[in-house]
Short mmCIF file of C-alpha atoms in Angstrom, two decimals:
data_model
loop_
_atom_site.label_atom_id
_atom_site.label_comp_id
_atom_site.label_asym_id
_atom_site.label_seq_id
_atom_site.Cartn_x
_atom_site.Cartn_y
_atom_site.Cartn_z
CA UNK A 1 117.33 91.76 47.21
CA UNK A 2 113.61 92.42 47.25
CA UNK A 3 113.15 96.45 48.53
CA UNK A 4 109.90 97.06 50.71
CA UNK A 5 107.56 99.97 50.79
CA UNK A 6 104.95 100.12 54.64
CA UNK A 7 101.74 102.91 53.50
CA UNK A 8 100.61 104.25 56.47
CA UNK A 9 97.07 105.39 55.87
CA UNK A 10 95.70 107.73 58.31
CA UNK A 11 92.57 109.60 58.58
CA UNK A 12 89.22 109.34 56.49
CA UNK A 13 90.79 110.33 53.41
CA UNK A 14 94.06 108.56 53.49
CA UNK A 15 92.16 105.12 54.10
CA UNK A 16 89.75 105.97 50.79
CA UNK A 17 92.48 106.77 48.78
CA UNK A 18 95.06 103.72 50.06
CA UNK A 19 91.90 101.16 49.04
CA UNK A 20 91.58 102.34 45.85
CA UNK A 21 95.32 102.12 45.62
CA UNK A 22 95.23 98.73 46.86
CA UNK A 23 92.91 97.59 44.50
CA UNK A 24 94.87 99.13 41.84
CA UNK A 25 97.82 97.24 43.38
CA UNK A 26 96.29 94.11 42.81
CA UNK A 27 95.02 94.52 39.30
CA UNK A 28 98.18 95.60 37.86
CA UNK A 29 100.30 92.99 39.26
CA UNK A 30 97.75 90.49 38.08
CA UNK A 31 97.90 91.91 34.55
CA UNK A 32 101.79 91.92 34.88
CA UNK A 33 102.34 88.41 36.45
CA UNK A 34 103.38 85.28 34.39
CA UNK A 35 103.08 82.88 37.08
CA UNK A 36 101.22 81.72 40.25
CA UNK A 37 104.28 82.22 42.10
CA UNK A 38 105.43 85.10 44.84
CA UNK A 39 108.05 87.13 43.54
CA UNK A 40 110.15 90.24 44.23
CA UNK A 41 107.49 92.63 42.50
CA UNK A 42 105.00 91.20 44.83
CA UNK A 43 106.61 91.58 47.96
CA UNK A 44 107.95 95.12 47.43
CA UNK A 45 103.86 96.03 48.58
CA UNK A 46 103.11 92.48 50.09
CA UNK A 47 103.89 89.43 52.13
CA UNK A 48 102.88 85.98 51.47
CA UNK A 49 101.26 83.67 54.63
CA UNK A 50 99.70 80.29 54.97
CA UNK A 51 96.73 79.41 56.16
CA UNK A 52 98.79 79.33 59.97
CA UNK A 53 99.67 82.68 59.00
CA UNK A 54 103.47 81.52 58.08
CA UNK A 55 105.55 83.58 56.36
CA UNK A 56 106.00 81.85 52.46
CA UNK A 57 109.60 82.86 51.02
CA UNK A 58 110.09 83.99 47.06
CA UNK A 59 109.91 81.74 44.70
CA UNK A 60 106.76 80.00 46.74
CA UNK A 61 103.35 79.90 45.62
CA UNK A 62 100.92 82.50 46.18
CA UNK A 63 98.33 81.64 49.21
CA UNK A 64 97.36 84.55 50.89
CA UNK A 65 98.80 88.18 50.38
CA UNK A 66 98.58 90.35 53.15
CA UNK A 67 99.53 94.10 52.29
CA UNK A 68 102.44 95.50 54.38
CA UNK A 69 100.48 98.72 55.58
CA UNK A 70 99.35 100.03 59.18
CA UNK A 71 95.49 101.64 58.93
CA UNK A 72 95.15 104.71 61.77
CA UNK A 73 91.66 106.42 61.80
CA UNK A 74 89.89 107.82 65.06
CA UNK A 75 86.44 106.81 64.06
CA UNK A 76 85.16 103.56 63.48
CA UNK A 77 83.50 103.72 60.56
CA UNK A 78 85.74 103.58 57.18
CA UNK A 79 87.93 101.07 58.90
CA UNK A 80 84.84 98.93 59.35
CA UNK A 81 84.34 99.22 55.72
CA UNK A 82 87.64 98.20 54.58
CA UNK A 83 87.66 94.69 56.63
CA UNK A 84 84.12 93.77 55.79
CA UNK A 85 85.09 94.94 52.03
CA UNK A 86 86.63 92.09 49.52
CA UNK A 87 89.82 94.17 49.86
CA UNK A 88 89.41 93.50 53.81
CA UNK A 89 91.59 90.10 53.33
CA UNK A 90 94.39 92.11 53.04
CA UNK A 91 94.61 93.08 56.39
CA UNK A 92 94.91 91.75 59.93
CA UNK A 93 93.50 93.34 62.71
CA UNK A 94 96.81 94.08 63.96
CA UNK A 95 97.54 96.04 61.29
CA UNK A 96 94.23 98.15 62.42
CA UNK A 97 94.60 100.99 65.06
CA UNK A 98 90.97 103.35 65.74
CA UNK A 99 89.06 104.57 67.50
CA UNK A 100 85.04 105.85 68.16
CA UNK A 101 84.91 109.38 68.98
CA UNK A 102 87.27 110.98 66.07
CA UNK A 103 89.64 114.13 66.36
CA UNK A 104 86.65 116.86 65.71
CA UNK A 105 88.47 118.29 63.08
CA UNK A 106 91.04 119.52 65.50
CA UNK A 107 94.91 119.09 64.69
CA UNK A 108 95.83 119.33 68.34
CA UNK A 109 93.51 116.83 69.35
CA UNK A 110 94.80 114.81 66.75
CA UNK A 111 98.43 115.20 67.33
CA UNK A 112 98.24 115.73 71.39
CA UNK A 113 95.56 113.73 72.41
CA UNK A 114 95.45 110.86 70.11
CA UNK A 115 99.15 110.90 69.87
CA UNK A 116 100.09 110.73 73.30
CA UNK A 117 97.70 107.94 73.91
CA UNK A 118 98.13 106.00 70.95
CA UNK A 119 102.21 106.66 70.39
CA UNK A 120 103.14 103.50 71.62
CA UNK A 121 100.34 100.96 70.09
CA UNK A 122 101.53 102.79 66.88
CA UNK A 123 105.21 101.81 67.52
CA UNK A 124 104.56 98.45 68.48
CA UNK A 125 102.09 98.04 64.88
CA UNK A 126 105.15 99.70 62.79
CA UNK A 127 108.43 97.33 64.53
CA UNK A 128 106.20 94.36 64.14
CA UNK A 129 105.55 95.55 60.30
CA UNK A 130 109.62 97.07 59.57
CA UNK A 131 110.59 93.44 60.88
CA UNK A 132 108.41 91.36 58.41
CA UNK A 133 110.69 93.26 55.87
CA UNK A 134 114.36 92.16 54.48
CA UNK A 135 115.03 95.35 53.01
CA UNK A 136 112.64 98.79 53.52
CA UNK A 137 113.26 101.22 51.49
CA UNK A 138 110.29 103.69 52.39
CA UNK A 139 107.59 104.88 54.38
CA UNK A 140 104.89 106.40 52.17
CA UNK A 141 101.53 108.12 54.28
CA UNK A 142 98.45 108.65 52.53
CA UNK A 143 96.34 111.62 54.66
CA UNK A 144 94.76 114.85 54.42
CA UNK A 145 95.74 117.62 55.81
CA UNK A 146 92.44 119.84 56.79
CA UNK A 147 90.90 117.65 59.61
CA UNK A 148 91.88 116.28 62.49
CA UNK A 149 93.07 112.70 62.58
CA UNK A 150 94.97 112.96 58.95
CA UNK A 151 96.90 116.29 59.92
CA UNK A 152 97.09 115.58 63.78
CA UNK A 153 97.78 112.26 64.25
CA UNK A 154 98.99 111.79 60.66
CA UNK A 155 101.60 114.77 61.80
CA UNK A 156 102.53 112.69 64.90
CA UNK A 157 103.46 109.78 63.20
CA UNK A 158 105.37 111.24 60.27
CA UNK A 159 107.65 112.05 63.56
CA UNK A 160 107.62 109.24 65.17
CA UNK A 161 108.74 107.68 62.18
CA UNK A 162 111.90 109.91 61.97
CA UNK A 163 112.64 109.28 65.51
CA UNK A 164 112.40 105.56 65.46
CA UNK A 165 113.40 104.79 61.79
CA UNK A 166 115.74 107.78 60.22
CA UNK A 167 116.89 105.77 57.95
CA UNK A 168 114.31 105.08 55.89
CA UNK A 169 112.72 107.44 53.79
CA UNK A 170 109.62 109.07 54.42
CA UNK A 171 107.26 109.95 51.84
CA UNK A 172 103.73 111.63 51.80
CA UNK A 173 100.85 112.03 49.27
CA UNK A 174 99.18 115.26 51.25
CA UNK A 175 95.47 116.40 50.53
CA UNK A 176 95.70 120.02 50.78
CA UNK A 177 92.02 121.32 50.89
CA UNK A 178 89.92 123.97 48.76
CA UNK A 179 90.05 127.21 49.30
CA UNK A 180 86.12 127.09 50.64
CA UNK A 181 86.45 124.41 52.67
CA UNK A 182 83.42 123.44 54.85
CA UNK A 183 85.76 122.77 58.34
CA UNK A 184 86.15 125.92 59.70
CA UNK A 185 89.19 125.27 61.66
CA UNK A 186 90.69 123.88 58.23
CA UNK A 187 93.11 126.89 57.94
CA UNK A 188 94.23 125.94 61.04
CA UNK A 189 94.95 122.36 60.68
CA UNK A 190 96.45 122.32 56.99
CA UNK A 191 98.95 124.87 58.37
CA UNK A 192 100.19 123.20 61.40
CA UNK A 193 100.38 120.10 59.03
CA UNK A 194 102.45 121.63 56.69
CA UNK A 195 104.63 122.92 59.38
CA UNK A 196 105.34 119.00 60.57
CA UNK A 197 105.50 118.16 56.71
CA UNK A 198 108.41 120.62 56.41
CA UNK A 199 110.07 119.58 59.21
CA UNK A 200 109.81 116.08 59.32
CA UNK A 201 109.10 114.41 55.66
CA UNK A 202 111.89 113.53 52.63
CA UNK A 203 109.32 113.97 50.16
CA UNK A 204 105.52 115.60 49.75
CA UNK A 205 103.37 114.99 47.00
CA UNK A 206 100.79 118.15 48.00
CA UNK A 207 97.25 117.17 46.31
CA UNK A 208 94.97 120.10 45.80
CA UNK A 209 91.05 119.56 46.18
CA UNK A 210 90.52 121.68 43.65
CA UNK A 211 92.54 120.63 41.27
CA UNK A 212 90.89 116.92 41.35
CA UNK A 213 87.15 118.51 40.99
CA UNK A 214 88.47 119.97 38.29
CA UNK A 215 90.00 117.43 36.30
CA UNK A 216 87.08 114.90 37.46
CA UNK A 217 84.43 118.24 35.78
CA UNK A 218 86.12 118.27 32.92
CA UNK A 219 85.91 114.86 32.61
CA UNK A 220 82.24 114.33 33.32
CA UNK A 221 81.58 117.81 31.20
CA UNK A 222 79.72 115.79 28.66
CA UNK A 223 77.59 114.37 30.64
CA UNK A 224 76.52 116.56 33.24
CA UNK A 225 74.56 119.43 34.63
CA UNK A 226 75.79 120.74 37.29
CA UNK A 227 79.04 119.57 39.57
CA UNK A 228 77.97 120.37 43.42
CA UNK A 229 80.65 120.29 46.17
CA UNK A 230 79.24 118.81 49.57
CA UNK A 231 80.54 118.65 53.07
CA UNK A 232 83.17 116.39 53.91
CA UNK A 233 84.72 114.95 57.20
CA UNK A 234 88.83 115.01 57.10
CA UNK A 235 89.14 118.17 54.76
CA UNK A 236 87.73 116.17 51.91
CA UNK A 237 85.49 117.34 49.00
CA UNK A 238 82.47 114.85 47.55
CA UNK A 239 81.12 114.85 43.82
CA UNK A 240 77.60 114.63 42.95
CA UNK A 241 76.24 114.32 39.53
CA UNK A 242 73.44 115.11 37.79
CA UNK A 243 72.81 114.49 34.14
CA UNK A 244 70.54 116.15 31.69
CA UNK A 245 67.13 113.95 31.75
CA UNK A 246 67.81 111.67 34.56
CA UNK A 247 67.19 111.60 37.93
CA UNK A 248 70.29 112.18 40.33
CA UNK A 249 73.00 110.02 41.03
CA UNK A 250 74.93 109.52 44.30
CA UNK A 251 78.61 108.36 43.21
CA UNK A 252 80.59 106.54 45.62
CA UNK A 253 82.07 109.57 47.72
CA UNK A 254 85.65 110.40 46.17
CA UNK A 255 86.20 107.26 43.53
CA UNK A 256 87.43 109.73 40.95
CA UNK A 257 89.50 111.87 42.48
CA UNK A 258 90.96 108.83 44.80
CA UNK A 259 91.45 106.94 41.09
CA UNK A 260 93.58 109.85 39.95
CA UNK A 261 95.65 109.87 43.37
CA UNK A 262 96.02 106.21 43.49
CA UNK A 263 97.41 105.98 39.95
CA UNK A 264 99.76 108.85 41.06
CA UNK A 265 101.36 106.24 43.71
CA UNK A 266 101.29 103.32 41.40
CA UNK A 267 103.22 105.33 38.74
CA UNK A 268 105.65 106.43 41.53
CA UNK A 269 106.32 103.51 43.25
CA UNK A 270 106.49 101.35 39.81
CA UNK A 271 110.21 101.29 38.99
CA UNK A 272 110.28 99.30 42.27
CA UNK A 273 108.24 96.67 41.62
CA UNK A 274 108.77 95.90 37.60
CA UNK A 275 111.52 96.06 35.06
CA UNK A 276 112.67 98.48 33.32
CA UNK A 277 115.23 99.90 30.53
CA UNK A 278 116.33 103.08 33.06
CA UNK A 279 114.17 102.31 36.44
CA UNK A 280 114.50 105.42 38.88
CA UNK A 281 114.57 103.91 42.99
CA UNK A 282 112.55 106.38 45.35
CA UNK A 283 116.11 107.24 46.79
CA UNK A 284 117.00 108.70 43.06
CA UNK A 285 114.04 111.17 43.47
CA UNK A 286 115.13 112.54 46.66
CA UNK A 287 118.89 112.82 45.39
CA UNK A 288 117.91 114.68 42.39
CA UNK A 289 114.69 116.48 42.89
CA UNK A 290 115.02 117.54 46.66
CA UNK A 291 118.33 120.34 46.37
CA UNK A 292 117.50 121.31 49.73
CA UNK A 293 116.06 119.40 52.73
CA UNK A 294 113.12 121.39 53.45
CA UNK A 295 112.21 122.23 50.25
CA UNK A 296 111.14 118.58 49.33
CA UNK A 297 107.18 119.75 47.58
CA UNK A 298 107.19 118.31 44.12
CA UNK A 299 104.16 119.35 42.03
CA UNK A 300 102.89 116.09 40.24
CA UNK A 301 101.78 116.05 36.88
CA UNK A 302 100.48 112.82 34.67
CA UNK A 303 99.66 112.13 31.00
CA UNK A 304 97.48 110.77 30.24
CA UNK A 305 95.27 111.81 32.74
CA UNK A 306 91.60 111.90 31.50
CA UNK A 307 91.81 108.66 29.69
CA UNK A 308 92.75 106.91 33.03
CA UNK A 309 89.03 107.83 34.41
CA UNK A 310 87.39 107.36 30.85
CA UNK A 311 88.40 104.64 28.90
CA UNK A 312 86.74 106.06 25.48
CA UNK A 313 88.69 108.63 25.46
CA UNK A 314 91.43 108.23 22.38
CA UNK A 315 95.25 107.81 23.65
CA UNK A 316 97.56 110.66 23.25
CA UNK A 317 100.95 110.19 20.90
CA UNK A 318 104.13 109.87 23.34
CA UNK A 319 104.77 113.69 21.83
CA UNK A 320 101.72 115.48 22.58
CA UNK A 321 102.14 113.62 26.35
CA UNK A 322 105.04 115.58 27.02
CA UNK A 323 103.59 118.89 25.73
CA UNK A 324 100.37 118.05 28.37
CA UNK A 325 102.84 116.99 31.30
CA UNK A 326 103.42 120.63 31.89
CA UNK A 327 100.19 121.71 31.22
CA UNK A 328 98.25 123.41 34.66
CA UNK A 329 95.08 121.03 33.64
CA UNK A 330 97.61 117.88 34.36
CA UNK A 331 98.63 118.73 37.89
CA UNK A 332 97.78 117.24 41.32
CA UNK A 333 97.68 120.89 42.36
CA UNK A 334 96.53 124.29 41.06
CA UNK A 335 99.79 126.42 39.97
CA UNK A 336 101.72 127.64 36.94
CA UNK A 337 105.15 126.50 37.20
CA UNK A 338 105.91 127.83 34.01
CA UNK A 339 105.82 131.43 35.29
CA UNK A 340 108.44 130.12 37.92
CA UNK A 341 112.03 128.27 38.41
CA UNK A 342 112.25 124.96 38.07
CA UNK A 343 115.04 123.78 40.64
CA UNK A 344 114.65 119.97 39.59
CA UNK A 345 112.82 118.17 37.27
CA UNK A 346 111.96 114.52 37.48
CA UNK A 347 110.40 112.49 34.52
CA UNK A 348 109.17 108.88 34.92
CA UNK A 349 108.36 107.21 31.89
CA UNK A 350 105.97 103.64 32.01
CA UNK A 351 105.69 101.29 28.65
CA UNK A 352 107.65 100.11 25.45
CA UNK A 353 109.04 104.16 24.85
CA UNK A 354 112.80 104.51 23.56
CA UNK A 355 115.52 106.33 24.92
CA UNK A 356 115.77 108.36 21.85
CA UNK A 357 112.21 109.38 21.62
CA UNK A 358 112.37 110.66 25.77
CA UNK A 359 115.58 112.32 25.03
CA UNK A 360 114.60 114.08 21.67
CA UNK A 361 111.33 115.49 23.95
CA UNK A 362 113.42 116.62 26.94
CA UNK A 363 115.80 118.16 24.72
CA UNK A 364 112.94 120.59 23.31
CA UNK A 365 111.71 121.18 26.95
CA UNK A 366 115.16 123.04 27.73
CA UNK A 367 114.70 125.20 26.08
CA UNK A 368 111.10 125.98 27.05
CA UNK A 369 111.21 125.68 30.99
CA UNK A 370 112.90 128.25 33.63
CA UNK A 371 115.69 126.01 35.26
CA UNK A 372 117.13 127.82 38.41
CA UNK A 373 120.72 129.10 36.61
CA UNK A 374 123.27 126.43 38.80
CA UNK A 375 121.21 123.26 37.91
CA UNK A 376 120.22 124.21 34.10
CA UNK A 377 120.82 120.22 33.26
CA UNK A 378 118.88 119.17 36.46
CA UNK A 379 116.54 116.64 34.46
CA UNK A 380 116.30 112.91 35.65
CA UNK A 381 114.52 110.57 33.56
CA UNK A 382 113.49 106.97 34.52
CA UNK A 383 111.99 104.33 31.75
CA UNK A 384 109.53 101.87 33.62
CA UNK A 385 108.56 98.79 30.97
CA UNK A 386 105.39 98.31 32.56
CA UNK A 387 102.56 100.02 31.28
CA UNK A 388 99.51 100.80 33.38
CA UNK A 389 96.12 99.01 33.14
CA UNK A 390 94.59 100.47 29.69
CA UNK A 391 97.43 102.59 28.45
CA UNK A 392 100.12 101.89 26.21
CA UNK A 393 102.43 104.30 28.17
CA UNK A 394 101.86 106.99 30.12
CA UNK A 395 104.47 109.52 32.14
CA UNK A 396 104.60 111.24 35.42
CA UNK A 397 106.98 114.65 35.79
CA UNK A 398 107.79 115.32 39.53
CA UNK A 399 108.60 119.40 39.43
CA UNK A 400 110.19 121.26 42.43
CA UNK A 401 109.09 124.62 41.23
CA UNK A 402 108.94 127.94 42.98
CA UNK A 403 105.21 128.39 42.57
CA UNK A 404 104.59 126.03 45.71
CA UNK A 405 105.55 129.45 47.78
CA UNK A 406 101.63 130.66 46.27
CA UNK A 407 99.65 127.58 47.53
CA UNK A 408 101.74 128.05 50.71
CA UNK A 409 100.83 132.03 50.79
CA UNK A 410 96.99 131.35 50.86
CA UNK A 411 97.17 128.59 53.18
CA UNK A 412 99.08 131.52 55.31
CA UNK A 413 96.24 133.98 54.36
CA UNK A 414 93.40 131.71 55.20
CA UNK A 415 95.26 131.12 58.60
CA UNK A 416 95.90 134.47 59.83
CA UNK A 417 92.56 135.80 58.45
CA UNK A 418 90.95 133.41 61.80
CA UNK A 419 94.27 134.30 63.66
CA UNK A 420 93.98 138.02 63.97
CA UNK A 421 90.42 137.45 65.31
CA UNK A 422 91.78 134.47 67.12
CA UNK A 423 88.02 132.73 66.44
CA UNK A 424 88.36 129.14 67.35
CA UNK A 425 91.94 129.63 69.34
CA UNK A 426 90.32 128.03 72.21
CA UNK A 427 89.48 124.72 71.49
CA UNK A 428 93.56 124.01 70.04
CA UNK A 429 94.57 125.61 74.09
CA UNK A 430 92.93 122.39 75.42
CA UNK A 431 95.58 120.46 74.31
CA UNK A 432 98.49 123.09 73.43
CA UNK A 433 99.96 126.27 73.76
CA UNK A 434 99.04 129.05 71.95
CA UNK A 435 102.45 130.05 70.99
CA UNK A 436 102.57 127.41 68.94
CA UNK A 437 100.00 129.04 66.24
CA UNK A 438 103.52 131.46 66.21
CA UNK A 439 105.94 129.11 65.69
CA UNK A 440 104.30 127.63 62.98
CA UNK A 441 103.25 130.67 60.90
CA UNK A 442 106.74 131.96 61.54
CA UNK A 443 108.47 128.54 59.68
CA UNK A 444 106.03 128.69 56.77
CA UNK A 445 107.14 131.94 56.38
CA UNK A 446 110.88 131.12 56.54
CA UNK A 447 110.18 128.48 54.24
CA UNK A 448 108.40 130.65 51.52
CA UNK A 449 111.65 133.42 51.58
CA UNK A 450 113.54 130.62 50.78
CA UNK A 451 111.43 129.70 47.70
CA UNK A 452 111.38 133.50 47.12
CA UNK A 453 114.87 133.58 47.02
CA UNK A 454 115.69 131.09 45.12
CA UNK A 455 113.37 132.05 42.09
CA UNK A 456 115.07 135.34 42.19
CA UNK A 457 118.73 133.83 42.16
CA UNK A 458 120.93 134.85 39.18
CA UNK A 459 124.71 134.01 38.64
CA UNK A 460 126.40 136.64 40.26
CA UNK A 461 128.44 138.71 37.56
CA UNK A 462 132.24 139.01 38.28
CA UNK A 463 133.98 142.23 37.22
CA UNK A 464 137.16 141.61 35.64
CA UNK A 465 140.47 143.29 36.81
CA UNK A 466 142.72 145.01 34.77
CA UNK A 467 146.30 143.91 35.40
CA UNK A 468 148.38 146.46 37.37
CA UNK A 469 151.15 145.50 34.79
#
């Protein structure tokens, strides 16, 4: 039975990052394919039409793939792109949902506004989408979280999706934003966001700004003088280079640090679409990695990581990949997990790599990483066959680690340093009241103690009693 993944991209930088995952869709499954013919793997990310827009069945040859996906942005312009784009074939109309004016980099415009008047063009896009499927297996959102239409509306629909489909499980890949953010209500928006994301997702993949620029510096350290952040719509962060001698050159905005995300959702999502000796379903990560409901924020790690950017850079030995997997330079997001419990540790392996060589590695990470004390074995490993484009293997580790509580404590600082002045208050009361800025810095709170108390859980000690006789 063929399982189905819908993306929902929403927002300037969920779109960017779902095309380049799109296009990274399309070249591995090329590279994997034997045949002209629509299979399982294919249909997992897309269906197969005729030129009368017919549904084709498995086993049928390939005509014209259409990606199962819904595209939500409040501004007409990156939407334009994608359709006029050679990726644009992809998608129908339908599957399209903007508008002109955009959220203003408000989350209760975004979530109020937008929401209310889009909420049921958006249900209508995701039954027509769920029913095009045999077996769904997952919601996955692409977004950021510092603007307005990827927190907002992005928020909105992560509940609208619990509501309407509860079944099916909802994952997110999250850009959290810098700490010196150009949108000035960003402290505003990413917490309300993360509020909904607590409440309402089964799994986040936060993404940290900062760790990306980072990764994509050291990367273009070689090669550069100087790495200047510029302003961004949606919370996002652009990259402009300029190398010794030469004159300046405008990258496309984001291409690296949308590369790095988008093989981050390939690697997750590629037990589901290709063979393997021990594949790991998206259900498995949630079993094993999420030990609570609303502590579901795994911190994403991948080796090799600077190789998949720069192609003359030498591999790494399958060894020396597990030693950088829990290095801070490999994360999606700035932290040191190693200073902190792990609660759950997930490990997805891609490429020809034996069981003994992944279990003679994990072995010597016991004894190296802080497991909480009542889940000391809580490792789950996955083998994928498929390499990815240019690698010979490479690995993902999915950590829920008590360090999260710190990227959640300056989010809360950057918040309530506006709050206390309550600068900018005003323009969220057009849509909402204020009492929600309360609520929602009272639940990230809640959910930080319970980090806190989990990393300082020990076994409790039992003293022995003597025998009266």
């Amino acid at each position: 039975m063929p399982r189905e993944l819908v993306f929902v991209q929403v927002g300037q930088c969920g779109n960017q990052i779902g095309m380049r995952f799109w296009d990274l869709a399309l070249k591995e499954h090329a590279k994997a394919k034997q045949s002209l013919l629509y299979d399982e793997s294919l249909s997992s990310f897309f269906r197969n039409v005729n030129s009368k827009n017919q549904e084709l069945k498995i086993g049928d040859p390939i005509q014209n793939l259409k990606a199962r996906a819904l595209i939500v942005d409040m501004e007409e312009g990156v939407i334009n792109q994608i359709m006029k784009s050679p990726l644009g074939e992809l998608f129908e109309e339908r599957q399209c949902i903007n508008d002109v004016s955009g959220a203003g980099n408000n989350w209760a415009h975004g979530f109020y506004h937008y929401g209310n008047q889009y909420e049921k063009h958006i249900e209508e896009r995701l039954r027509k989408t769920v029913e095009q499927c045999d077996s769904l297996q997952c919601f996955f959102m692409t977004h950021s979280i510092g603007g307005g239409t990827g927190s907002g509306l992005g928020s909105r629909i992560l509940g609208l999706l619990e509501d309407n489909y509860p079944e099916v499980f909802r994952f997110t890949a999250s850009v959290f934003p810098s700490g010196d953010d150009d949108v000035v209500t960003s402290p505003y928006n990413s917490l309300f966001s993360l509020y909904e994301l607590a409440k309402h997702a089964d799994c986040v993949f936060p993404i940290d700004n900062q760790a990306l620029i980072n990764i994509v510096d050291q990367i273009d350290k070689p090669n550069k003088a100087r790495l200047v952040k510029e302003n961004a719509h949606e919370g996002s962060v652009g990259i402009k280079i300029t190398q010794f001698g030469e004159e300046e050159k405008r990258q496309k905005p984001f291409d690296k640090m949308n590369s790095l995300i988008a093989h981050l959702l390939s690697h997750i999502t590629c037990s589901m679409r290709f063979e393997g000796a021990l594949n790991v379903d998206l259900n498995e990560i949630t079993m094993n990695l999420v030990p609570y409901p609303d502590l579901h924020f795994l911190i994403s790690s991948m080796a090799p990581l600077y190789s998949l950017l720069d192609s003359k850079l030498q591999p790494r030995r399958l060894d020396q990949m597990f030693s950088d997997i829990y290095h801070p330079d490999f994360q999606m997001i700035t932290g040191q997990p190693s200073l902190h419990k792990y609660l759950a540790v997930g490990l997805l392996v891609r490429g020809d790599v034996a069981f003994s060589d992944v279990n003679r590695n994990i072995k010597k990470l016991k004894d190296q990483l802080k497991m909480i004390y009542w889940n000391q074995e809580g490792f789950k490993y996955g083998i994928c066959n498929q390499p990815p484009i240019g690698q010979q293997y490479s690995m993902l580790c999915l950590a829920n680690n008590t360090c999260i509580k710190d990227t959640f404590q300056e989010m809360t600082d950057r918040f309530q340093k506006l709050y206390k002045r309550k600068v900018y208050v005003h323009h969220y009361k057009q849509y909402m009241e204020q009492s929600h800025f309360d609520e929602t810095l009272n639940g990230i709170q809640n959910l930080m103690v319970k980090y806190q108390d989990l990393e300082m859980a020990q076994p409790k000690k039992y003293q022995r009693i003597q025998p009266i006789f």
